[in-house]
């Protein structure tokens, strides 16, 4: 399968920073749903699973939003292709690595998608750039309503939506926000923040890497509770929390600037210099340099590289994207060279487009 | 005293790499001479010293090469100004820090100079860019002849020229070559090379720093022997030696390229990226980055930054040059910020002059 059209496409959730500071990269709403007409995944035969796929595709055909969606049967994809979809956040590693009849359906701009036969029959996902949590929820909700008109969902009035794993039962709603918190990490404040979030029943994970060692200082924050609260309450409480985190981060950034402005400027511009000129870039170093650029953008010290550009680069430099671009499997050393080449080329294009006058 | 005209001036010995590879930065010939009409320095009174200055200035007036030379009386200079002359290699630290009547006389392009009343009454110096050892010797020799027509040198037919320290007696000639040997350092071969040179009666010093820890991988190689060999023999033996060192270095560079081309390219271009964008640069980091650029130039991997540009930058970024440019004494932290600013600005000018199209 030729994945190049997909690589050249820029997913909508990466298309810009809706918040002025560029701290919040994206918001995602995910709904777990199951059909009452078929056995749940742990007990479903391949024939049952195929039936689920057919029913979901038919329902999508009748929806306004996924009528022209792209569908991939997972069995038809090789390793690079399915990992590429993981890197684009269209599917989970579990769907990529699973067995049986599985598929994914997604809109052209990739903001709406459905994983079919992952842990549940359906995982409806809406993902948007910047701090648009309510909108992401609303889009997922609208699609859910449209699909619900054709599909018979497993639902009980007492429990709400039934799911394969009880942690999703109820609303079936998992919201998550991808946020960049470099100053809190530098100030060694993240451990405290993460403990507080856990007490408030929110989960924090590194976007890459784990916990406070999150690569690129990117954290994914999501709700733990799906039961006993309305969807609107869940959206409101996570929104409030993100608002507070943004304020904490801003305070930490102001302190940094007041105490060590030259060092911060140096860190940011060195990162730019290295990204623009290095011939070898591991993904770890790339993510660290990108975090410095992102901080520069947030602080207004390096406005030349827009947040959307950084987000796009973050996706394109992942292993399977590099390999799909090359049209073959690459050794890690080759990927580091290709990654540096890609980053260099894109930054040179950006600079050329801006005209002369880079600092 | 306003030293700004001096800072903006580019000394001739930095003006270009005469050797295609840019390995040999410069060659220097220095002649120690004393007047028989005055006591040697250890025994000279201030009045004697003043007499030496007057006689040397008169002789210089009559010479073809130093008729329009600049003269500084060391007592009239403050610390920054005299260290600035040291940084330009016009005077030695000993002259800068000495007592009594001392001075320096130099041609407009700084290729010819005389230190008056350092260890000897006269230290005649000729310094030229690239591998021009014979020319440097010949220029110093011509000036020596011209001055000798007016001055009565201390000379004995058996010993040759008499000097304050017996290690200079005879020809009074000290030749030195400033050479960049990054691959021999990387290959950890310099210790062996230095031992061999010592056995052949050559001295190796770091241009900055000592021994194999030479900052920027720059080594100054000079003859130890001044007695029992003619000037032409000294010139010929050091020239042969430098030719061999250049070959060793080339071999080491070829091995490096064959074994780790990507890593070498990465090192060179990262150095460029850091120099072009950093906001803080210590002199040590600057010299290391400059060494990578110089290697890039020698290998033909980064021809955009000419050797003469690098040499000039190496002088301008020294502490007293930065302070003279600022017009005040700077704290080390301020110097690191100013150094980064200067390097960034010069590289941006270079890039602008080249037109768009930096890699």
PDB file of N, CA and C in Angstrom, chain A residues 13 60 82 106 167 194 210 281:
ATOM      1  N   UNK A  13      -5.483  18.007  13.608  1.00  0.00           N
ATOM      2  CA  UNK A  13      -5.165  18.249  15.016  1.00  0.00           C
ATOM      3  C   UNK A  13      -3.773  18.832  15.203  1.00  0.00           C
ATOM      4  N   UNK A  60     -21.496   4.213   9.104  1.00  0.00           N
ATOM      5  CA  UNK A  60     -20.656   5.361   8.738  1.00  0.00           C
ATOM      6  C   UNK A  60     -21.092   5.934   7.394  1.00  0.00           C
ATOM      7  N   UNK A  82       1.043  -0.093   9.657  1.00  0.00           N
ATOM      8  CA  UNK A  82       0.181  -0.001  10.833  1.00  0.00           C
ATOM      9  C   UNK A  82       0.844   0.841  11.927  1.00  0.00           C
ATOM     10  N   UNK A 106     -11.313   6.712   8.983  1.00  0.00           N
ATOM     11  CA  UNK A 106     -11.023   8.091   9.435  1.00  0.00           C
ATOM     12  C   UNK A 106     -11.342   9.120   8.355  1.00  0.00           C
ATOM     13  N   UNK A 167     -13.684  -0.274  33.512  1.00  0.00           N
ATOM     14  CA  UNK A 167     -13.182   1.093  33.754  1.00  0.00           C
ATOM     15  C   UNK A 167     -13.735   2.089  32.742  1.00  0.00           C
ATOM     16  N   UNK A 194       2.091  15.880  39.389  1.00  0.00           N
ATOM     17  CA  UNK A 194       1.530  14.581  39.013  1.00  0.00           C
ATOM     18  C   UNK A 194       0.855  13.889  40.193  1.00  0.00           C
ATOM     19  N   UNK A 210       7.893   7.901  29.931  1.00  0.00           N
ATOM     20  CA  UNK A 210       7.007   7.749  31.074  1.00  0.00           C
ATOM     21  C   UNK A 210       7.225   8.860  32.098  1.00  0.00           C
ATOM     22  N   UNK A 281      20.357  13.003  14.033  1.00  0.00           N
ATOM     23  CA  UNK A 281      19.453  13.378  15.128  1.00  0.00           C
ATOM     24  C   UNK A 281      18.715  12.142  15.615  1.00  0.00           C
TER      25      UNK A 281
END
